[in-house]
CSV table of C-alpha atoms in Angstrom, one decimal:
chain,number,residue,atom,x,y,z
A,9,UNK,CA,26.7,49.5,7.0
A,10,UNK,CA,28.4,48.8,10.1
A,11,UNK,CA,26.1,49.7,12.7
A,12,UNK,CA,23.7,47.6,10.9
A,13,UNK,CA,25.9,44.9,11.4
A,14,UNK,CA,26.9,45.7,14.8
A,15,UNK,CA,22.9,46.0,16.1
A,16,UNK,CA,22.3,42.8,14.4
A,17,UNK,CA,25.1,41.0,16.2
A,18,UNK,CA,23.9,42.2,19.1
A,19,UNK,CA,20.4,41.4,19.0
A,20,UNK,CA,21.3,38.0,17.9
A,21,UNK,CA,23.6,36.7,20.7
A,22,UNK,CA,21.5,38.9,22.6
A,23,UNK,CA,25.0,40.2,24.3
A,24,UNK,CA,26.3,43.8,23.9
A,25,UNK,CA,29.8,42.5,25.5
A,26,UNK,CA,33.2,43.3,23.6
A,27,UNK,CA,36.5,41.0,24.3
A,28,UNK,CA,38.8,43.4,24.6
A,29,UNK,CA,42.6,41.5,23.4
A,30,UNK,CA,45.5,43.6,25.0
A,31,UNK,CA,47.9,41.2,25.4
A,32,UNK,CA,50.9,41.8,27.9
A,33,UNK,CA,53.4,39.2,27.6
A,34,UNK,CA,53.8,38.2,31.4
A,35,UNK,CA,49.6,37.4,31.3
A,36,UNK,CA,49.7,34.9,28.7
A,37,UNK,CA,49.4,31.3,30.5
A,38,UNK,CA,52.5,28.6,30.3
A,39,UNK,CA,50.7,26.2,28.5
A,40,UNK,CA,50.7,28.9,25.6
A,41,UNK,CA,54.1,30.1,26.2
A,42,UNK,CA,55.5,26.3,26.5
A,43,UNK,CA,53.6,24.9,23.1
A,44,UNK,CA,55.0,28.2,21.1
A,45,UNK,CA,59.0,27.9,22.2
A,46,UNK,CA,60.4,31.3,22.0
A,47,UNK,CA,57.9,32.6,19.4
A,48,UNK,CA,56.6,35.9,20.5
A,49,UNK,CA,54.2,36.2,17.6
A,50,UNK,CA,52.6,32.9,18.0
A,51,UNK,CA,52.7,32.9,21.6
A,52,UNK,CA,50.4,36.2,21.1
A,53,UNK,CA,48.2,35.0,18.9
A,54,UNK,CA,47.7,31.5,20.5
A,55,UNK,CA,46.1,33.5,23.8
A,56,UNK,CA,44.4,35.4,21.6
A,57,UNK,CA,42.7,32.6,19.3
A,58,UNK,CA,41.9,30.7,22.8
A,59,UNK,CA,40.2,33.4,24.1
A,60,UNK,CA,38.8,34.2,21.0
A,61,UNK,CA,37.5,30.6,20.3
A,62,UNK,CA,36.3,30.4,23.9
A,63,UNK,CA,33.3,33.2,23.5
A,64,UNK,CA,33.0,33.8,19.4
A,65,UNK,CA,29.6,32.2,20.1
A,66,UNK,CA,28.3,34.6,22.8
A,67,UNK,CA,29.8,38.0,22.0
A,68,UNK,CA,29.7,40.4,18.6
A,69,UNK,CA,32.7,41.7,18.8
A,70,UNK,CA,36.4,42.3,19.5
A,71,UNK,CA,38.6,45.3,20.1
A,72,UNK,CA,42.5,45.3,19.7
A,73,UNK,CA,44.2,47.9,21.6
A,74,UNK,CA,47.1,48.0,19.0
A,75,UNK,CA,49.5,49.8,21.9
A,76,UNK,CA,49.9,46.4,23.5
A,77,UNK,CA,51.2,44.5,19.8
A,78,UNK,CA,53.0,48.0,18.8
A,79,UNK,CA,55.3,47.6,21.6
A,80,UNK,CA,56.2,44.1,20.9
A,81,UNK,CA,57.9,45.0,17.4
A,82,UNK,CA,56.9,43.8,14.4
A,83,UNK,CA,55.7,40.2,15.4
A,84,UNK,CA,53.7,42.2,17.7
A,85,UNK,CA,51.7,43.7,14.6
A,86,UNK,CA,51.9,40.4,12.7
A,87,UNK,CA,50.3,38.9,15.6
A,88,UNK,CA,47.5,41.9,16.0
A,89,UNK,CA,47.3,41.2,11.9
A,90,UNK,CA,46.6,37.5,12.4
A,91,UNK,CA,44.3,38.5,15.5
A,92,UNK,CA,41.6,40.3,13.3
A,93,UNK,CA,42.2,37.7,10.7
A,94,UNK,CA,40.9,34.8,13.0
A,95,UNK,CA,38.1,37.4,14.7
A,96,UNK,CA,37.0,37.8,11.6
A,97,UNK,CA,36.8,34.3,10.7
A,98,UNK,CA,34.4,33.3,13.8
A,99,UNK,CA,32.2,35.9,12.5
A,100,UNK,CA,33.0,38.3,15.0
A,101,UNK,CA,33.6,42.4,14.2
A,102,UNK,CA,37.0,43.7,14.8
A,103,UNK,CA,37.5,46.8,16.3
A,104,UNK,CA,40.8,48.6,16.3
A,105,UNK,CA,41.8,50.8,19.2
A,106,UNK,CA,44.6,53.0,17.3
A,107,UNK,CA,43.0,56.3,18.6
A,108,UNK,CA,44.1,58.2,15.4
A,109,UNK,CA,44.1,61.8,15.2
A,110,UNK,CA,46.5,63.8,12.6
A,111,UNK,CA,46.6,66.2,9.5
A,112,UNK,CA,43.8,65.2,6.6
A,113,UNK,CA,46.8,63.5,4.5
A,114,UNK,CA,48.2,61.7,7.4
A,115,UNK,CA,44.7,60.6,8.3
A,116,UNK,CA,44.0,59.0,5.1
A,117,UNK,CA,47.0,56.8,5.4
A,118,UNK,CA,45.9,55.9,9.0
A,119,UNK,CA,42.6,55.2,7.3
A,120,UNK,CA,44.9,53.2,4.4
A,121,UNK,CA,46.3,51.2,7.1
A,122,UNK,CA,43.4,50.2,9.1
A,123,UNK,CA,40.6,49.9,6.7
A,124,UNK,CA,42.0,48.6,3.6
A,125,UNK,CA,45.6,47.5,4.2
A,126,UNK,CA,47.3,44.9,6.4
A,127,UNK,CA,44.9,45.2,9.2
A,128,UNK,CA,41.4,45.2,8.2
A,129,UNK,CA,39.7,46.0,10.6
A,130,UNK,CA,35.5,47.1,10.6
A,131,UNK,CA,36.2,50.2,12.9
A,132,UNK,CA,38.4,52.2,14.5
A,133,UNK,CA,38.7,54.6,17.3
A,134,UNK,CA,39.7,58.0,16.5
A,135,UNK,CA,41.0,61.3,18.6
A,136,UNK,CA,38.9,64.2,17.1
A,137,UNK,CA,41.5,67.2,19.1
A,138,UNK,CA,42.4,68.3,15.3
A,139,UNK,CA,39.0,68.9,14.0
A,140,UNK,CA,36.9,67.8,11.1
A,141,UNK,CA,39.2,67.3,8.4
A,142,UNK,CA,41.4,64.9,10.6
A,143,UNK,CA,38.0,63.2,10.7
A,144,UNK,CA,36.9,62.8,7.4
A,145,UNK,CA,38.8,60.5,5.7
A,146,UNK,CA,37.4,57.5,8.0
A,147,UNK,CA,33.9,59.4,7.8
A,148,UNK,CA,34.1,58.4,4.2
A,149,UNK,CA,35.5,54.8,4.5
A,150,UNK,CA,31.7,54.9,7.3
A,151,UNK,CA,29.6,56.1,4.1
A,152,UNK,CA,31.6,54.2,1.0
A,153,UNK,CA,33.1,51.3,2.2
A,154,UNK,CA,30.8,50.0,5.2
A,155,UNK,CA,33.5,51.0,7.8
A,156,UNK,CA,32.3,52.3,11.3
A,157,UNK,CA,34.7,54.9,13.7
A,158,UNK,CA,34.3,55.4,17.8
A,159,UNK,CA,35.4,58.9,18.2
A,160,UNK,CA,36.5,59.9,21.7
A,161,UNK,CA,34.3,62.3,23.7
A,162,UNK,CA,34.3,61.3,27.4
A,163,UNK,CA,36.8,58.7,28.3
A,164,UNK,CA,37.4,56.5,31.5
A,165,UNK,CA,40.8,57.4,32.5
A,166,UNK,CA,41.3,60.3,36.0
A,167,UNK,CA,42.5,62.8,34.4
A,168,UNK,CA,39.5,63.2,31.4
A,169,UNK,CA,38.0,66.0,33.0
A,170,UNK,CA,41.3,68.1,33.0
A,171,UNK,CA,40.3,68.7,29.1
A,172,UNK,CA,37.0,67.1,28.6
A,173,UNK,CA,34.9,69.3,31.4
A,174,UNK,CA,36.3,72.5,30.2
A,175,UNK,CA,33.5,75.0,30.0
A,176,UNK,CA,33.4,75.8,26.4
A,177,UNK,CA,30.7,78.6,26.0
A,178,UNK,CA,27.5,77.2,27.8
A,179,UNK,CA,28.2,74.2,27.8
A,180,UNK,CA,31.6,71.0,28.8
A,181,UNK,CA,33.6,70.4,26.4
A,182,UNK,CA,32.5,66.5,25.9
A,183,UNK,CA,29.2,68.2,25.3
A,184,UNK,CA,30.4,70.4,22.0
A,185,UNK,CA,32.1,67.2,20.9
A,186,UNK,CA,28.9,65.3,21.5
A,187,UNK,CA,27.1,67.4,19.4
A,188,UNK,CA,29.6,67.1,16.2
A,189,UNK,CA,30.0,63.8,16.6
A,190,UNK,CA,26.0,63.7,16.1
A,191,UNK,CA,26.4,66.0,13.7
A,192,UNK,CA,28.9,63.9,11.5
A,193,UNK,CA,27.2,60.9,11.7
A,194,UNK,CA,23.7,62.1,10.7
A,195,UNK,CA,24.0,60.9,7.1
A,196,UNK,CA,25.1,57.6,7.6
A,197,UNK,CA,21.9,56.3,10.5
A,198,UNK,CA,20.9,52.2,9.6
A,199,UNK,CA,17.5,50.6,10.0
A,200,UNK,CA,18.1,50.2,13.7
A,201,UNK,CA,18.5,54.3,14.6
A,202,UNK,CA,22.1,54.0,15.1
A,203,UNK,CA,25.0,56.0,12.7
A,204,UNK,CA,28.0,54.0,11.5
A,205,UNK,CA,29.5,57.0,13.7
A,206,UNK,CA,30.0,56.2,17.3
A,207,UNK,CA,32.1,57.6,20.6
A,208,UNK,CA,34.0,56.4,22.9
A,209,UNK,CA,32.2,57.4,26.7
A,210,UNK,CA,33.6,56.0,30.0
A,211,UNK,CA,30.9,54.0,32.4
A,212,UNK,CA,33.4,55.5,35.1
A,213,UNK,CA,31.5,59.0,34.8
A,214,UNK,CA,27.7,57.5,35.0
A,215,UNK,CA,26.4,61.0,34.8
A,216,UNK,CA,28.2,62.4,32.2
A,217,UNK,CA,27.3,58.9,29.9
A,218,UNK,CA,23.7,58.8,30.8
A,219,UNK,CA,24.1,62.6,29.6
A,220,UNK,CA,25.5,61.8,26.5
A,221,UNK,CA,23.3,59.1,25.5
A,222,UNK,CA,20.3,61.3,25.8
A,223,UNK,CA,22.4,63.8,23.7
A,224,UNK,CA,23.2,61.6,21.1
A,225,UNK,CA,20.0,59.2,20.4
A,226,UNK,CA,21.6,57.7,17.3
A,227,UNK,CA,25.3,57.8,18.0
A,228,UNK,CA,26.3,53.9,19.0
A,229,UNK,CA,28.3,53.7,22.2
A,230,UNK,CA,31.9,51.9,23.1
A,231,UNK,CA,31.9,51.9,26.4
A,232,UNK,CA,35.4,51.4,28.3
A,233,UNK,CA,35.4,51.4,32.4
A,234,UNK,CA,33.8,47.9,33.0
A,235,UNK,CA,35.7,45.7,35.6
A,236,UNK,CA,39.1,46.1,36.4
A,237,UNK,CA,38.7,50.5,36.0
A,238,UNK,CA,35.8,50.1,38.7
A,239,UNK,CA,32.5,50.9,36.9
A,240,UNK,CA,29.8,48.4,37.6
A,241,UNK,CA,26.7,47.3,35.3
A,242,UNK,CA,24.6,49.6,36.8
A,243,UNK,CA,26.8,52.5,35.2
A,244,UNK,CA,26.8,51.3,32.2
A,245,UNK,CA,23.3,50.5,31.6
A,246,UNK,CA,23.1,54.4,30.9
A,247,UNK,CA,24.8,53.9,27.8
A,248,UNK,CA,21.7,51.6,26.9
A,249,UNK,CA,18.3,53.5,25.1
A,250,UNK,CA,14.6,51.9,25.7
A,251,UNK,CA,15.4,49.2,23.4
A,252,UNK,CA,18.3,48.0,25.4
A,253,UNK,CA,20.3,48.7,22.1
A,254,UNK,CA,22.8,51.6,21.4
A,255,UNK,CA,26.4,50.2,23.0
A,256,UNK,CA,28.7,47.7,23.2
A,257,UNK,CA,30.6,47.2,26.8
A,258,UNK,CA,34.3,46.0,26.6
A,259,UNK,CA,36.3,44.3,29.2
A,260,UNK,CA,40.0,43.2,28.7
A,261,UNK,CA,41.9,42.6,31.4
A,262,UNK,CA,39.0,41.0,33.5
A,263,UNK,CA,38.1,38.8,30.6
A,264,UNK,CA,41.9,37.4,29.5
A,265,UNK,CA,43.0,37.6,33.2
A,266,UNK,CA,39.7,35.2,34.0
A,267,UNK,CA,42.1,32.1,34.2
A,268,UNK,CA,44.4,33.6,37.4
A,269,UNK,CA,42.1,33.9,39.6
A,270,UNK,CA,42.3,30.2,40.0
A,271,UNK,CA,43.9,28.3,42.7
A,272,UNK,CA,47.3,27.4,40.7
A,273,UNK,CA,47.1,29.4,36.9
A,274,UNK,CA,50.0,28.3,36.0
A,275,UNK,CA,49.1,24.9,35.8
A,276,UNK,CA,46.1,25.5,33.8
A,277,UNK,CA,45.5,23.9,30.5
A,278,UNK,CA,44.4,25.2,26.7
A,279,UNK,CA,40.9,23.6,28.0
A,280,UNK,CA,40.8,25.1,31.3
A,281,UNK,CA,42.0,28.5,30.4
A,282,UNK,CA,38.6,28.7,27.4
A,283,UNK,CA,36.3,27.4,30.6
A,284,UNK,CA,37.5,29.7,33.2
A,285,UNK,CA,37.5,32.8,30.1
A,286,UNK,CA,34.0,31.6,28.6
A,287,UNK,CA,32.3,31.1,32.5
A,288,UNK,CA,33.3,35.0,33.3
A,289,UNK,CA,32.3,36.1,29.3
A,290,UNK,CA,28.9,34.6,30.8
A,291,UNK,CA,28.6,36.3,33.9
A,292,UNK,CA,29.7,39.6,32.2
A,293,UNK,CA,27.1,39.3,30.2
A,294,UNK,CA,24.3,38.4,32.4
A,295,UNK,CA,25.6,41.1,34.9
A,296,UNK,CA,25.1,43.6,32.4
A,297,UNK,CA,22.1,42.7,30.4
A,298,UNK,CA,20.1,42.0,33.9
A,299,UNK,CA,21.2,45.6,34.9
A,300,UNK,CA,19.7,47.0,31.6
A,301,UNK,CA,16.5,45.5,32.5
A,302,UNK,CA,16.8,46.8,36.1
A,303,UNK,CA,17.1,50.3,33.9
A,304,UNK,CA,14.1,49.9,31.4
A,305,UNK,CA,12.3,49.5,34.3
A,306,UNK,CA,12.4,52.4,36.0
A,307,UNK,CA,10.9,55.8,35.0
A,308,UNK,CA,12.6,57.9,33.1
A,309,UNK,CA,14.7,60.9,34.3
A,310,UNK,CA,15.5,58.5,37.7
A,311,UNK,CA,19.5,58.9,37.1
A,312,UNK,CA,20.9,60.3,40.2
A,313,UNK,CA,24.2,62.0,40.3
A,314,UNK,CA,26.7,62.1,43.3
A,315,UNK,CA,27.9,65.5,44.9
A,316,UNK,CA,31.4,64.9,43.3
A,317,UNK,CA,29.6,65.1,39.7
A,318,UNK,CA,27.2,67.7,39.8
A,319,UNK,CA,30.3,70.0,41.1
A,320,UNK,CA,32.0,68.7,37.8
A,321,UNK,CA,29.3,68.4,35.7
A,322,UNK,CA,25.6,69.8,35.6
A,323,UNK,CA,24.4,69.2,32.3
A,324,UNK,CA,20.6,70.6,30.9
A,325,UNK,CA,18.1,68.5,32.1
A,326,UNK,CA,19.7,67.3,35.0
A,327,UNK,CA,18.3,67.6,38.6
A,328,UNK,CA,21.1,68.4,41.1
């Protein structure tokens, strides 16, 4: 099951950090770009195996915005192929950002694709906007095959709450799709609490996630917003439950972008570029995991929410 496999990970590196690999061509570091000629492909997956070779100790997983290799051509793919391939081989889980959402048949060869065919990867994220039967061919790769699926329900971007906070009865919007998502995953819940159903919930509305996690006590958490999109660890240590268990926190550009914030990048080597990527890996970590602590602390029901949110949001349960 993968949220089994996921908690395990977790607990084990005692690390709920993601690398997030969205590789833009003008990021990856000369002594890559030199070593690979004109290669595209390799020059891809060199940056990505460095990164990935820097941290596969410390972290349980990976996530692959395909986007990023999609609009490199087909050595992008090959290279997003050969990605989850070495991911896989450090014993890391791969996650696929593809954000899927079609017709049932269309879904199933998304699910083809992804699950069982040239990428193979252990979860996906999915856009739910056509309902349950756009759903539920990757629901059933989650219950037969061991596969896992992040639907989205509140994301990080602006603009979320333009469709997300819609009033839909009594309630937003990213709380109806909270509750299906729930709902969906309530037959496939491991030995740790958690579903092999998860969703996607931005650390850039703390509110709304600390909402959501309450909502959803055994839906696992892929948190996007860390870093470079301005949330800090405090935010997302509401994606967290008692346990400190329940979500996994990526970073991409913050983690593969480690490297330029020294004094001459572009003189860096193989070496340097795995120190400078491991060294922020660590402090991500620590920065996080300290923050969680800082939250089991505290007495439940101490979440605070600014002005700007309770105009946008008051959920049940929430003091304004």
């Amino acid at each position: 099951m993968f949220a089994d496999r996921l908690m395990e990970s977790i607990r084990k590196k005692g690390n709920p950090s993601v690398l997030g690999l969205d590789p833009r061509p003008d990021m990856i570091p000369r002594c890559i770009r030199d070593a690979q000629g004109k290669d595209l492909c390799q020059a891809v997956y060199g940056f990505n195996r460095a990164l990935i070779d820097a941290v596969a100790d410390i972290i349980p997983a990976v996530k692959l915005q395909v986007a990023f290799y999609e609009a490199l051509g087909l050595e992008g793919l090959r290279a997003y192929r050969l990605t989850a391939d070495c991911a896989r081989e450090r014993g890391l889980l791969v996650i696929g950002d593809v954000k899927r959402g079609d017709i049932s048949s269309t879904a199933e060869a998304y699910r083809e694709a992804h699950f069982h065919g040239y990428f193979q990867c252990d979860a996906v994220t999915i856009n739910p906007f056509l309902g349950y039967d756009s759903v539920e061919p990757f629901l059933q790769s989650c219950s037969e095959d061991g596969k896992g699926v992040f639907v989205l329900v509140k994301t990080s971007n602006p603009s979320s709450g333009e469709l997300q906070n819609l009033k839909v009865g009594d309630e937003y919007l990213f709380q109806y799709l909270g509750k299906k998502v729930a709902d969906w995953g309530r037959g496939l819940i491991g030995k740790y609490g958690y579903s092999s159903v998860g969703a996607v919930v931005g650390a850039t509305y703390p509110g709304e996630l600390e909402h959501l996690r309450r909502l959803m006590p055994n839906t696992p958490l892929l948190v996007p917003g860390y870093g470079a999109q301005g949330a800090g660890s405090a935010a997302v240590a509401h994606a967290f439950d008692e346990k400190g268990l329940g979500a996994v926190v990526n970073s991409s550009r913050a983690l593969m972008g480690a490297y330029l914030k020294t004094e001459k990048p572009e003189r860096i080597t193989v070496h340097e570029l795995k120190k400078y990527t491991r060294d922020e890996a660590l402090r991500m970590r620590d920065d996080i995991m300290d923050a969680i602590a800082k939250k089991m602390q505290k007495p439940k029901g101490n979440v605070r929410m600014g002005k700007q949110e309770r105009e946008m949001v008051k959920p049940e349960g929430l003091k304004g």
